Amino acid sequence: MFRIIPLIICCSFIGLSVTAQKKNDAFQLHIRKAVSPVKIDGIIDEAAWLQADVATGFHMILPMDTSAALLRTDVRMTYDDHNLYLVVENYTSGDGPYMVESLRRDFAFLKNDNFIMFMDPFDDQTNGFAFGANAAGAQWDGLMYDGGKVDLSWDNKWTSVVKNYPDKWVFEAVIPFKTIRYKKGITKWGINFGRNDLKTTEKSSWAPVPRQFPSASLAYTGNLVWDAAPPPAGANVSLIPYLLGGMSKDYDKNTPTKYRRDAGLDAKVAVTSSLNLDLTVNPDFSQVDVDKQVTNLDRFELFYPEKRQFFLENGDQFSNFGYTTIRPFFSRRIGLGGVPIRFGARLSGKLNKDWRLGVMNMQTGKQEETGLPAQNFTVAALQRRVFSRSNLGFIFINKESINYDPSKVTDKPVYNQYNRNMGLEYNLASSNNFWTGKAMLLKSSSPNKTGHDIAHAANLQYTSKQWNIGWQHEYVGRNYNAEVGYVPRQGYIKVAPQITRLFFPLSGPVLSHGPQVTSTWFFEETNMHRTDNETMLNYGIVFRKRNTLNVWASNTYIKLLQPFDPTNTGKDSLFTGSQHNWNTVGADYVSKPQSLFTYALSARYGGYYADGTRLMTNTELGYRFQPYVSIALSANYNNINLPKPWGNNSFWLVGPRLDVTMTNTLFFTGFMQYNGQQKNMNLNTRFQWRYRPASDLFIVYTDNYLPEPFWVRNRALVLKLVYWFNI
């Protein structure tokens, strides 16, 4: 039976991937060359704007998608030989201030009054760009991929202004053609405009989008029709050097203070109008946010997201290949843990409307402390669009140790000379986005590991307004090895069905509600014996004010495949083969985003390993003095009661955070974390001054403390200056 299911799913993929006309093809905004210069000031008085066509008559997405938007929004666009221009009049109703979090770039969409443009310059309904702002003027930009996801790590040079009036706020922007990528000669781009207004709790778009999908869904764009082909972007080379100075001291090891004087360079070269070459020499990522800590009660390696911009920008072809726990490539394997990156290059973008290419090569240096040799990492991905919105992808990953000789490092960890992975992946996206899915096959190659080195997974999901039905299965062989990936578990077969049903009251405070059932099963690869199973029943309620409530109950069964300490504190371990079963109940509540004071509460109580019990509570509080100051506090508490030798264990994880946005170019962030399980407290502060577009000054200070007794473990101070040159 299990072998038949993948075949059924793969056949379903082909049947669902049919070419169809774009849903909102009738929505057209004609764009003409500007008849006058345009000044970016939020005042619509230029002849170019007065003669431009207007996109208006927006459609409501939330609370319901069956009517016209209550608030009026007017959009105009024009261009000249070098730039694309946009101006938007966002009309409002009622008195009171606009709802915004802060002036920080790339704000949370649902927590701000905002306007965002979603642009598909290849008209392939899969990839594009997003530009927007909130009502206080904070910018929002990102690369679009997978038909409706936005990578906010992408920053580039463009300018905008927001001006407030008694009855509206106006957003005006200029986007250089050099900033974006588009196919030469194309005269029709996919485009849509999305707006979020918290006072009325209305989310709307120009071309209508069903409420179950994000307004960024490229399957539902209208058309931007040019009066002539957009001008070529021309030569586009950017140099981004940095200078860095800093100092650090390790009090644990009582070593002398270390001083840093460093420099490096990034370069961006537009090979074609849609293909970009990124180069980096001696990169530094000291300004990146520290990882958000968690109380670790898991049997397997935890996943921490990548935050370094060089790896994030346009990296979806690499990082999105696979599944959450079957990632053949995970960029955090490169250059962390004290391993220096010497240089790297990435060629990425579109070859034409149907083909995408991504090639990356990174070189690291030798790490003396562990004996890890210098290593080279190569990743190559090729993607071909098929049918209307689906694609077929190929990936190859190679990690190679340079001048590797294991005989010279016998007293230190020995690393494989090489590790290679290659795979194929089919991504399904039906023309109306109701059917989505993925089928994937991977093979690894390492010294002394042969056989059972395959990984396969597939899923199929149907999403309508009332129903969300999905199926996923996975197989990972016991010798499958992805040293540059994230695959925390080997030697298993997994099956995970889920179903959700939503109901929509015609009136009252509740917008939607309904049950969800999920069940996840793990089996041993060799004999199909069950090792894990969790079945959960959840009932969710979404209120019209956008606050949410979920209550749930679950049953968990685990058979340990290796010894495990259920407190992860280094105490005694439960033995291999022991079986554990328990029930848990829980609830989660998130407050409405319109309030200046927001909060999220969650709690769970139930059984645990070895007939123990576990109580977990989590609280997230936030208050904003908009738009300048935002204060947040997260507190997580776990109480685990087990028989001896573990006994009663309580773990606190507390993290206050302060965000100050003095202007939309001056930012300060202070973040502290106390982790009772790891007995560590850390402080991270960062000052950022964006003194020119895409050019920054960073001052970063970090501290780590031992809380009992209070003692400094290590601290560091870094000053970094980045400048963006366009050649």
XYZ file of C-alpha atoms in Angstrom:
727
model
C 0.000 0.000 0.000
C 2.762 2.463 0.977
C 4.501 2.003 -2.387
C 1.289 2.681 -4.288
C 0.611 6.032 -2.568
C 3.676 7.877 -4.017
C 2.663 6.747 -7.507
C -0.880 8.044 -6.991
C 0.436 11.399 -5.767
C 2.904 11.773 -8.658
C 0.146 10.980 -11.176
C -2.064 13.555 -9.445
C 0.703 16.150 -9.878
C 0.716 15.683 -13.629
C -3.064 15.778 -13.849
C -3.303 18.996 -11.847
C -0.486 20.844 -13.631
C -2.368 22.077 -16.636
C -1.865 25.304 -18.491
C -4.638 27.802 -17.914
C -5.289 31.464 -18.528
C -4.274 33.748 -15.673
C -7.223 34.277 -13.331
C -7.128 38.101 -13.333
C -6.040 38.651 -16.921
C -8.794 41.242 -17.417
C -7.253 43.578 -14.810
C -4.920 45.902 -16.692
C -3.044 49.046 -15.705
C -1.473 50.860 -18.659
C 1.841 52.553 -17.934
C 3.171 55.372 -20.136
C 6.434 57.239 -20.223
C 6.447 60.315 -17.986
C 5.663 63.602 -19.723
C 7.401 65.590 -16.973
C 10.023 65.091 -14.254
C 8.741 63.419 -11.070
C 9.737 64.664 -7.621
C 9.446 62.116 -4.782
C 7.694 64.238 -2.151
C 4.241 62.705 -1.602
C 2.558 65.550 -3.522
C 0.660 64.621 -6.679
C 1.026 67.784 -8.728
C 3.273 66.766 -11.661
C 1.840 66.500 -15.171
C 3.178 62.926 -15.338
C 0.825 61.913 -12.504
C -2.153 63.886 -13.710
C -2.003 62.116 -17.096
C -1.286 58.612 -15.729
C -3.917 55.859 -15.655
C -5.367 55.010 -12.227
C -5.807 51.534 -10.739
C -8.681 51.780 -8.262
C -11.747 49.821 -7.163
C -9.883 47.463 -4.813
C -11.407 44.158 -3.693
C -11.672 43.003 -0.088
C -9.658 39.917 0.954
C -10.332 40.046 4.699
C -12.630 39.838 6.586
C -14.452 38.412 3.526
C -13.508 38.222 -0.137
C -16.978 38.600 -1.596
C -17.294 42.388 -1.812
C -15.559 45.570 -2.855
C -13.115 47.159 -0.428
C -14.620 49.738 1.928
C -11.565 51.986 1.698
C -10.579 53.675 -1.537
C -7.054 53.188 -2.875
C -5.743 54.860 -6.071
C -2.495 53.741 -7.736
C -0.585 55.431 -10.568
C 2.630 54.341 -12.301
C 4.965 55.895 -14.845
C 8.606 55.642 -15.935
C 11.498 57.400 -17.650
C 14.771 56.182 -19.141
C 16.214 55.137 -15.778
C 13.465 54.674 -13.199
C 10.064 53.224 -12.451
C 7.731 55.529 -10.465
C 4.788 54.695 -8.216
C 2.359 56.888 -6.275
C -0.504 55.628 -4.099
C -3.336 57.470 -2.361
C -4.496 55.418 0.629
C -7.787 56.974 1.756
C -8.840 56.434 5.377
C -11.946 56.681 7.524
C -12.447 57.949 11.062
C -10.116 59.790 13.394
C -7.123 58.552 15.296
C -3.498 57.763 14.520
C -2.336 55.306 11.933
C -1.464 51.841 13.231
C 2.236 51.080 12.813
C 4.827 49.122 14.784
C 7.854 51.300 14.125
C 9.996 52.868 11.408
C 12.042 49.684 11.005
C 12.485 48.329 7.495
C 10.651 45.127 6.502
C 7.907 45.408 9.132
C 5.312 42.700 9.843
C 2.604 43.016 7.181
C -0.404 42.244 9.409
C 0.700 44.564 12.253
C 0.903 47.800 10.239
C -1.256 50.015 8.074
C 0.595 49.530 4.812
C 0.635 49.339 1.039
C 2.731 46.824 -0.951
C 3.231 46.322 -4.690
C 3.822 42.753 -5.904
C 5.579 42.712 -9.258
C 6.100 39.757 -11.639
C 8.337 41.180 -14.412
C 8.633 37.797 -16.169
C 4.877 37.184 -16.011
C 5.607 33.599 -14.945
C 3.435 33.740 -11.766
C 6.346 32.365 -9.725
C 9.138 34.919 -9.152
C 9.215 38.668 -8.718
C 9.807 41.674 -6.452
C 7.859 43.433 -3.702
C 8.069 47.104 -2.671
C 6.000 49.000 -0.140
C 5.803 51.112 3.008
C 3.772 51.504 6.162
C 1.827 54.638 6.996
C 4.809 56.101 8.879
C 7.193 55.693 5.931
C 9.139 52.532 6.848
C 10.179 50.689 3.687
C 9.391 47.032 2.875
C 11.098 45.180 0.020
C 11.883 41.611 -0.915
C 12.402 38.976 -3.578
C 9.358 36.861 -4.433
C 9.575 33.111 -5.035
C 7.385 29.980 -5.032
C 4.466 31.990 -6.375
C 3.714 34.020 -3.251
C 6.535 33.957 -0.688
C 8.721 37.010 -0.039
C 12.383 36.921 1.034
C 12.769 40.100 3.107
C 16.550 39.681 3.457
C 16.914 41.323 0.030
C 17.806 45.025 0.330
C 18.535 47.277 -2.609
C 18.671 50.927 -3.583
C 15.360 52.727 -4.048
C 13.755 55.832 -2.541
C 10.313 56.551 -1.124
C 8.357 59.146 0.844
C 5.116 58.909 2.827
C 3.089 62.063 3.419
C 0.043 62.146 5.714
C -3.132 64.141 4.990
C -6.374 64.419 7.032
C -8.207 61.891 4.824
C -5.391 59.792 3.342
C -1.711 58.930 3.362
C 0.296 59.091 0.152
C 3.150 56.724 -0.684
C 5.466 57.798 -3.521
C 8.496 55.797 -4.678
C 11.165 55.666 -7.366
C 12.709 52.286 -8.215
C 15.739 52.333 -10.537
C 15.548 49.802 -13.366
C 19.024 48.684 -12.226
C 17.515 47.551 -8.925
C 15.234 44.915 -10.440
C 15.582 42.130 -13.018
C 13.268 41.706 -15.990
C 13.209 40.093 -19.390
C 14.400 42.394 -22.153
C 11.622 43.397 -24.542
C 8.685 42.133 -22.470
C 5.743 44.585 -22.465
C 3.378 42.864 -20.018
C 4.271 42.286 -16.360
C 2.187 40.607 -13.712
C 1.290 43.088 -10.977
C -0.938 43.458 -7.942
C -1.308 45.957 -5.128
C -2.135 44.987 -1.551
C -3.283 47.153 1.310
C -3.748 46.479 5.015
C -5.770 48.791 7.280
C -5.965 47.865 10.946
C -8.615 50.401 12.021
C -11.168 48.766 9.729
C -9.434 45.323 9.890
C -9.607 45.318 6.098
C -7.050 43.680 3.825
C -7.628 44.407 0.149
C -6.059 44.108 -3.290
C -6.535 45.588 -6.735
C -6.888 42.260 -8.560
C -9.047 40.000 -6.341
C -7.353 37.280 -4.264
C -9.261 34.514 -2.406
C -9.070 34.960 1.371
C -7.254 31.654 1.977
C -4.200 32.924 0.060
C -1.791 35.781 0.834
C -2.246 38.979 -1.151
C 1.254 38.260 -2.530
C -0.073 35.288 -4.553
C 1.302 35.742 -8.069
C -1.361 33.395 -9.451
C -3.832 36.270 -9.000
C -1.953 39.270 -10.391
C -3.380 41.608 -12.960
C -1.291 43.065 -15.791
C 0.983 46.082 -16.088
C 0.839 46.926 -19.794
C 3.705 49.070 -21.135
C 3.331 51.518 -23.987
C 6.786 50.355 -25.145
C 9.322 47.830 -23.931
C 10.983 49.012 -20.676
C 14.391 50.520 -21.334
C 17.416 48.232 -20.830
C 18.863 48.597 -17.348
C 22.347 49.019 -18.836
C 25.625 48.153 -17.146
C 25.061 47.522 -13.457
C 28.033 46.876 -11.193
C 27.909 47.560 -7.454
C 30.849 47.414 -5.062
C 30.073 47.107 -1.336
C 33.243 47.296 0.787
C 33.330 47.253 4.564
C 35.806 48.324 7.223
C 35.657 46.799 10.688
C 37.306 47.347 14.041
C 36.588 45.530 17.256
C 37.726 43.952 20.466
C 36.758 40.839 22.418
C 37.755 39.089 25.628
C 37.119 35.526 26.853
C 36.928 35.613 30.654
C 36.206 31.877 30.885
C 39.611 31.048 29.408
C 41.252 34.155 30.895
C 42.908 34.995 27.584
C 44.207 38.466 26.640
C 41.919 40.898 24.849
C 41.807 40.295 21.096
C 41.664 43.253 18.718
C 40.147 43.076 15.211
C 41.056 45.161 12.200
C 39.397 43.819 9.115
C 38.139 44.685 5.661
C 36.205 42.892 2.983
C 34.308 43.405 -0.225
C 31.052 42.322 -1.834
C 30.313 42.939 -5.491
C 27.136 42.643 -7.529
C 27.398 42.354 -11.307
C 24.370 42.245 -13.603
C 25.458 39.652 -16.165
C 22.182 40.155 -18.027
C 18.998 42.044 -17.191
C 17.808 38.962 -15.257
C 21.001 37.162 -14.172
C 23.188 38.418 -11.334
C 26.712 37.555 -10.149
C 27.471 38.086 -6.436
C 31.072 37.998 -5.201
C 32.407 38.185 -1.658
C 35.922 38.362 -0.248
C 36.529 37.932 3.482
C 32.859 38.467 4.402
C 31.823 39.469 7.909
C 28.397 38.989 9.504
C 28.937 40.559 12.912
C 25.844 42.772 12.615
C 23.460 39.805 12.241
C 20.950 39.224 15.055
C 21.865 36.521 17.565
C 19.812 33.321 17.493
C 16.661 33.259 19.574
C 17.272 30.617 22.231
C 14.812 27.851 23.068
C 14.444 25.368 25.906
C 15.739 22.221 24.209
C 13.726 19.119 25.103
C 14.111 17.501 21.690
C 15.852 14.237 20.851
C 17.265 15.599 17.621
C 19.286 18.594 16.432
C 17.396 21.878 16.535
C 16.999 24.068 13.461
C 18.167 27.690 13.635
C 17.387 29.835 10.575
C 20.033 31.443 8.402
C 20.364 35.209 8.948
C 23.414 36.116 6.848
C 22.308 38.166 3.862
C 24.790 36.736 1.344
C 23.250 33.280 1.768
C 19.655 34.481 1.978
C 19.500 36.829 -0.976
C 18.093 35.009 -4.020
C 18.925 31.718 -2.313
C 15.498 30.076 -2.428
C 16.620 27.630 -5.151
C 19.154 26.220 -2.693
C 17.508 26.562 0.718
C 13.948 25.591 -0.291
C 14.948 22.363 -1.998
C 13.486 19.559 0.096
C 11.371 19.652 3.239
C 11.577 21.114 6.727
C 13.569 18.158 8.075
C 15.062 16.941 4.779
C 17.181 19.841 3.533
C 20.078 18.693 1.329
C 21.584 22.189 1.584
C 21.638 24.297 4.751
C 23.943 27.305 4.474
C 24.588 27.481 8.236
C 26.949 24.531 7.732
C 29.312 26.999 6.022
C 31.469 29.374 8.019
C 30.001 29.184 11.515
C 31.622 27.991 14.733
C 34.792 30.001 14.205
C 35.447 28.745 10.661
C 36.527 31.684 8.460
C 35.041 32.187 4.981
C 37.789 33.330 2.621
C 35.779 34.071 -0.514
C 32.704 33.046 -2.434
C 30.671 33.592 -5.577
C 27.053 33.069 -6.584
C 25.476 33.286 -10.035
C 21.699 33.359 -9.827
C 18.649 34.498 -11.697
C 16.553 33.714 -14.740
C 17.929 32.540 -18.067
C 14.542 33.167 -19.670
C 10.875 32.896 -18.751
C 11.110 29.133 -18.159
C 14.632 28.529 -16.803
C 16.258 29.587 -13.498
C 19.881 29.005 -12.553
C 21.723 29.121 -9.249
C 25.413 28.274 -8.769
C 27.376 29.020 -5.584
C 30.955 28.289 -4.522
C 32.367 29.090 -1.068
C 35.880 28.564 0.289
C 36.581 28.335 4.018
C 39.911 28.383 5.814
C 41.478 25.880 8.204
C 40.324 25.872 11.817
C 43.297 25.194 14.051
C 41.376 24.417 17.253
C 39.512 21.381 15.878
C 41.821 20.348 13.062
C 39.080 20.973 10.506
C 40.843 21.455 7.154
C 40.080 24.152 4.608
C 36.970 23.150 2.700
C 35.275 24.041 -0.551
C 31.494 24.048 -0.958
C 29.754 23.976 -4.326
C 26.006 24.099 -4.906
C 24.346 24.093 -8.332
C 20.599 24.300 -8.928
C 18.660 24.387 -12.187
C 14.914 24.906 -12.402
C 12.577 24.522 -15.377
C 9.033 25.848 -15.372
C 6.485 23.318 -16.583
C 2.776 23.735 -17.298
C 1.261 26.969 -15.939
C 2.985 27.490 -12.576
C 4.819 24.278 -11.642
C 8.535 23.581 -11.978
C 11.082 20.786 -12.113
C 14.351 21.308 -10.245
C 17.778 19.683 -10.009
C 20.387 20.240 -7.300
C 23.999 19.147 -6.797
C 25.971 19.767 -3.594
C 29.648 19.003 -3.061
C 31.735 19.494 0.092
C 35.435 18.811 -0.412
C 38.253 18.961 2.164
C 41.409 20.591 0.792
C 44.774 18.809 1.300
C 42.980 16.297 3.489
C 45.162 13.702 5.227
C 43.421 11.891 8.119
C 46.714 10.377 9.296
C 47.863 13.842 10.397
C 44.830 14.520 12.588
C 44.477 11.243 14.484
C 44.255 13.040 17.821
C 41.507 15.351 16.588
C 38.110 14.843 14.947
C 38.434 13.253 11.515
C 36.153 14.642 8.821
C 35.115 13.042 5.580
C 37.219 13.918 2.583
C 34.056 14.666 0.622
C 30.280 14.528 0.777
C 28.028 14.856 -2.256
C 24.299 15.060 -2.779
C 22.218 15.273 -5.898
C 18.487 15.318 -6.335
C 15.410 16.008 -8.408
C 12.318 17.850 -7.237
C 8.938 18.552 -8.794
C 6.955 21.471 -7.349
C 3.266 21.546 -8.123
C 1.233 24.759 -8.159
C -2.100 24.651 -9.978
C -3.209 27.680 -11.954
C -5.676 28.728 -9.224
C -3.308 27.758 -6.373
C -5.866 25.373 -4.858
C -3.540 22.392 -5.388
C 0.080 22.524 -4.256
C 2.647 19.840 -3.603
C 6.161 18.533 -3.995
C 7.870 15.262 -4.919
C 11.589 14.834 -4.262
C 14.337 12.219 -4.649
C 17.872 12.625 -3.204
C 21.022 10.497 -3.203
C 24.154 11.048 -1.124
C 27.718 9.881 -1.623
C 30.374 9.678 1.109
C 33.455 7.533 1.761
C 32.644 4.127 3.296
C 28.890 4.649 3.047
C 27.046 2.701 0.365
C 23.485 1.455 0.121
C 20.438 2.874 1.885
C 21.699 6.358 0.899
C 18.450 7.583 -0.676
C 15.888 10.088 0.609
C 12.430 10.495 -0.913
C 9.439 12.581 0.087
C 6.199 13.820 -1.436
C 3.196 15.838 -0.363
C -0.061 16.985 -1.911
C -2.312 19.691 -0.464
C -5.741 21.024 -1.397
C -6.690 24.472 -0.043
C -10.113 26.040 -0.489
C -12.046 28.481 1.672
C -13.648 25.683 3.679
C -11.192 22.789 3.364
C -7.482 22.206 3.786
C -6.560 18.570 3.145
C -3.006 17.311 2.936
C -0.873 14.195 2.760
C 2.890 13.891 3.216
C 5.226 10.929 3.363
C 9.011 10.690 3.767
C 11.687 8.026 3.505
C 15.285 8.584 4.638
C 17.755 5.715 4.371
C 19.986 4.909 7.347
C 23.114 5.800 5.336
C 21.744 8.957 3.737
C 24.276 11.666 4.633
C 23.870 15.409 3.958
C 26.830 17.062 5.701
C 25.930 20.438 4.172
C 22.240 19.919 4.891
C 19.809 19.632 7.754
C 18.553 16.049 8.101
C 18.385 15.392 11.850
C 17.029 11.859 11.539
C 17.946 8.857 9.350
C 16.565 5.363 8.806
C 12.831 6.083 8.959
C 9.567 6.180 7.018
C 7.079 8.918 7.900
C 3.389 9.358 7.032
C 1.508 12.565 7.944
C -2.106 13.218 6.830
C -4.047 16.297 7.944
C -7.495 17.796 7.387
C -9.060 21.157 8.336
C -12.678 22.307 7.950
C -13.636 25.994 8.349
C -17.063 27.547 8.975
C -17.908 31.220 8.321
C -20.701 32.838 10.405
C -22.619 35.543 8.568
C -22.456 37.914 11.546
C -21.088 38.222 15.046
C -17.550 38.599 16.426
C -16.247 35.333 14.928
C -14.914 35.422 11.373
C -14.160 31.705 11.001
C -13.829 28.603 13.118
C -13.324 24.907 12.655
C -11.532 21.692 13.604
C -8.214 20.334 12.396
C -6.942 16.768 12.741
C -3.289 15.862 12.145
C -1.511 12.572 12.665
C 2.199 11.884 12.221
C 3.628 8.349 12.136
C 7.259 7.195 12.085
C 8.324 3.642 11.225
C 11.702 1.916 11.217
C 13.193 1.658 7.741
C 14.096 -2.039 8.063
C 10.962 -3.651 9.505
C 8.224 -0.979 9.420
C 7.785 -1.166 13.207
C 6.191 1.971 14.653
C 8.608 4.208 16.592
C 6.690 7.507 16.919
C 3.118 8.674 16.602
C 1.411 11.953 17.484
C -2.272 12.562 16.781
C -3.673 16.022 17.474
C -7.177 17.488 17.411
C -7.254 21.293 17.246
C -10.159 23.718 17.155
C -9.315 27.188 15.884
C -11.262 30.441 16.060
C -10.411 33.612 14.134
C -12.231 36.734 15.300
C -13.129 39.687 13.105
C -10.678 41.866 15.014
C -7.967 39.334 13.939
C -7.366 37.921 17.396
C -7.166 34.118 17.393
C -7.826 31.241 19.810
C -6.797 27.593 19.453
C -7.526 24.744 21.846
C -6.099 21.285 21.278
C -5.503 17.822 22.636
C -2.953 15.240 21.537
C -1.747 11.705 22.127
C 1.979 10.918 21.813
C 3.787 7.573 21.541
C 7.597 7.272 21.358
C 9.892 4.256 21.258
C 13.454 5.431 21.888
C 16.012 4.382 19.282
C 18.940 5.598 21.381
C 19.519 6.684 25.003
C 17.881 10.023 25.829
C 18.006 12.394 28.791
C 14.443 13.833 28.957
C 15.739 17.032 30.592
C 18.770 17.544 28.278
C 20.823 18.586 31.306
C 23.397 15.790 31.348
C 21.628 13.599 33.905
C 20.857 9.905 33.457
C 19.298 8.655 30.186
C 16.321 6.492 29.384
C 17.417 3.279 27.706
C 17.125 2.338 24.043
C 13.885 0.506 23.240
C 11.895 1.965 26.142
C 8.336 2.925 25.178
C 6.479 6.036 26.338
C 2.884 7.175 25.847
C 1.056 10.242 27.144
C -1.793 12.699 26.525
C -1.561 16.490 26.445
C -4.024 19.394 26.326
C -3.220 22.984 25.417
C -4.487 26.399 24.347
C -3.055 29.398 22.450
C -4.396 32.937 22.238
C -3.087 35.897 20.204
C -4.555 39.364 20.824
C -5.780 41.744 18.146
C -2.954 43.662 16.402
C -4.730 47.046 16.499
C -3.959 47.635 20.177
C -0.829 49.421 21.324
C -0.488 46.647 23.901
C -0.403 43.199 22.303
C 0.091 39.781 23.813
C 0.202 36.091 22.993
C -0.428 33.384 25.599
C -0.034 29.630 25.327
C -0.057 26.750 27.764
C 0.097 22.965 27.696
C -0.175 20.288 30.365
C 0.081 16.533 30.183
C 2.252 13.502 30.456
C 5.913 13.111 29.607
C 8.569 10.453 29.360
C 8.855 7.774 32.099
C 5.280 8.430 33.335
C 6.255 11.996 34.202
C 4.316 15.238 33.715
C 5.117 18.474 31.924
C 3.643 21.947 32.308
C 4.665 24.587 29.773
C 3.553 28.207 29.597
C 4.670 30.840 27.112
C 3.951 34.562 27.201
C 4.823 37.260 24.688
C 3.994 40.853 25.603
C 4.500 43.944 23.485
C 3.857 47.661 23.799
C 4.606 50.310 21.204
C 4.942 54.062 21.460
C 4.356 54.353 17.743
C 6.265 54.833 15.641
C 9.445 55.297 17.663
C 9.660 52.716 20.464
C 8.630 49.081 20.725
C 9.093 47.034 23.907
C 8.660 43.247 23.929
C 9.030 40.543 26.552
C 8.922 36.787 25.990
C 8.872 34.354 28.915
C 8.819 30.573 28.642
C 8.464 28.263 31.641
C 8.764 24.478 31.722
C 8.132 22.347 34.803
C 8.996 18.676 34.335
C 8.253 16.172 37.083
C 9.972 12.793 36.641
C 10.966 9.870 38.856
C 14.504 9.691 40.210
C 17.244 10.438 39.251
C 15.721 13.438 37.403
C 13.133 14.572 39.955
C 11.503 17.975 39.537
C 13.055 20.333 36.967
C 12.063 23.923 36.226
C 13.456 25.890 33.308
C 12.929 29.589 32.641
C 13.698 31.270 29.326
C 13.222 35.045 29.432
C 13.975 37.526 26.657
C 13.151 41.260 26.865
C 13.724 43.307 23.696
C 13.831 47.055 23.030
C 13.515 48.564 19.534
C 14.028 52.285 19.053
C 13.541 53.773 15.581
C 14.471 57.422 15.849
C 13.925 57.910 12.108
C 13.595 55.486 9.200
C 17.409 55.551 8.946
C 18.420 55.396 12.660
C 17.746 52.175 14.613
C 18.723 50.790 17.995
C 17.968 47.266 19.219
C 18.698 45.818 22.652
C 18.023 42.137 23.304
C 18.689 40.056 26.417
C 18.140 36.301 26.903
C 18.265 34.285 30.112
C 18.331 30.505 29.587
C 17.924 28.525 32.802
C 18.488 25.178 31.101
C 21.881 26.229 29.698
C 22.665 28.463 32.690
C 23.571 31.347 30.447
C 22.549 34.977 29.994
C 23.467 36.999 26.955
C 23.037 40.630 25.930
C 23.139 41.917 22.382
C 22.808 45.580 21.367
C 23.014 47.001 17.864
C 22.987 50.562 16.574
C 22.421 51.043 12.831
C 22.639 54.270 10.850
C 21.621 54.022 7.196
C 23.429 57.174 6.144
C 22.855 56.509 2.430
C 20.586 54.032 0.606
C 21.914 50.494 1.321
C 24.962 51.957 3.162
C 25.224 51.486 6.927
C 27.219 52.118 10.066
C 26.839 49.374 12.716
C 27.955 49.397 16.354
C 27.381 45.987 17.960
C 28.032 45.058 21.602
C 27.557 41.524 22.989
C 27.947 40.024 26.459
C 27.592 36.511 27.862
C 27.179 35.910 31.598
C 27.041 33.010 33.985
C 23.946 33.868 36.067
C 24.796 31.886 39.251
C 27.154 33.227 40.446
C 26.874 36.293 38.240
C 30.053 36.350 36.191
C 31.107 37.694 32.793
C 32.003 34.839 30.450
C 32.914 36.839 27.333
C 32.158 40.150 25.659
C 32.815 41.857 22.344
C 32.463 45.265 20.682
C 32.436 45.729 16.890
C 32.218 48.853 14.716
C 31.478 48.193 11.038
C 31.107 50.641 8.141
C 29.494 49.533 4.858
C 29.254 51.652 1.703
C 27.415 50.860 -1.555
C 29.058 52.150 -4.752
C 27.232 51.992 -8.077
C 29.618 51.952 -11.026
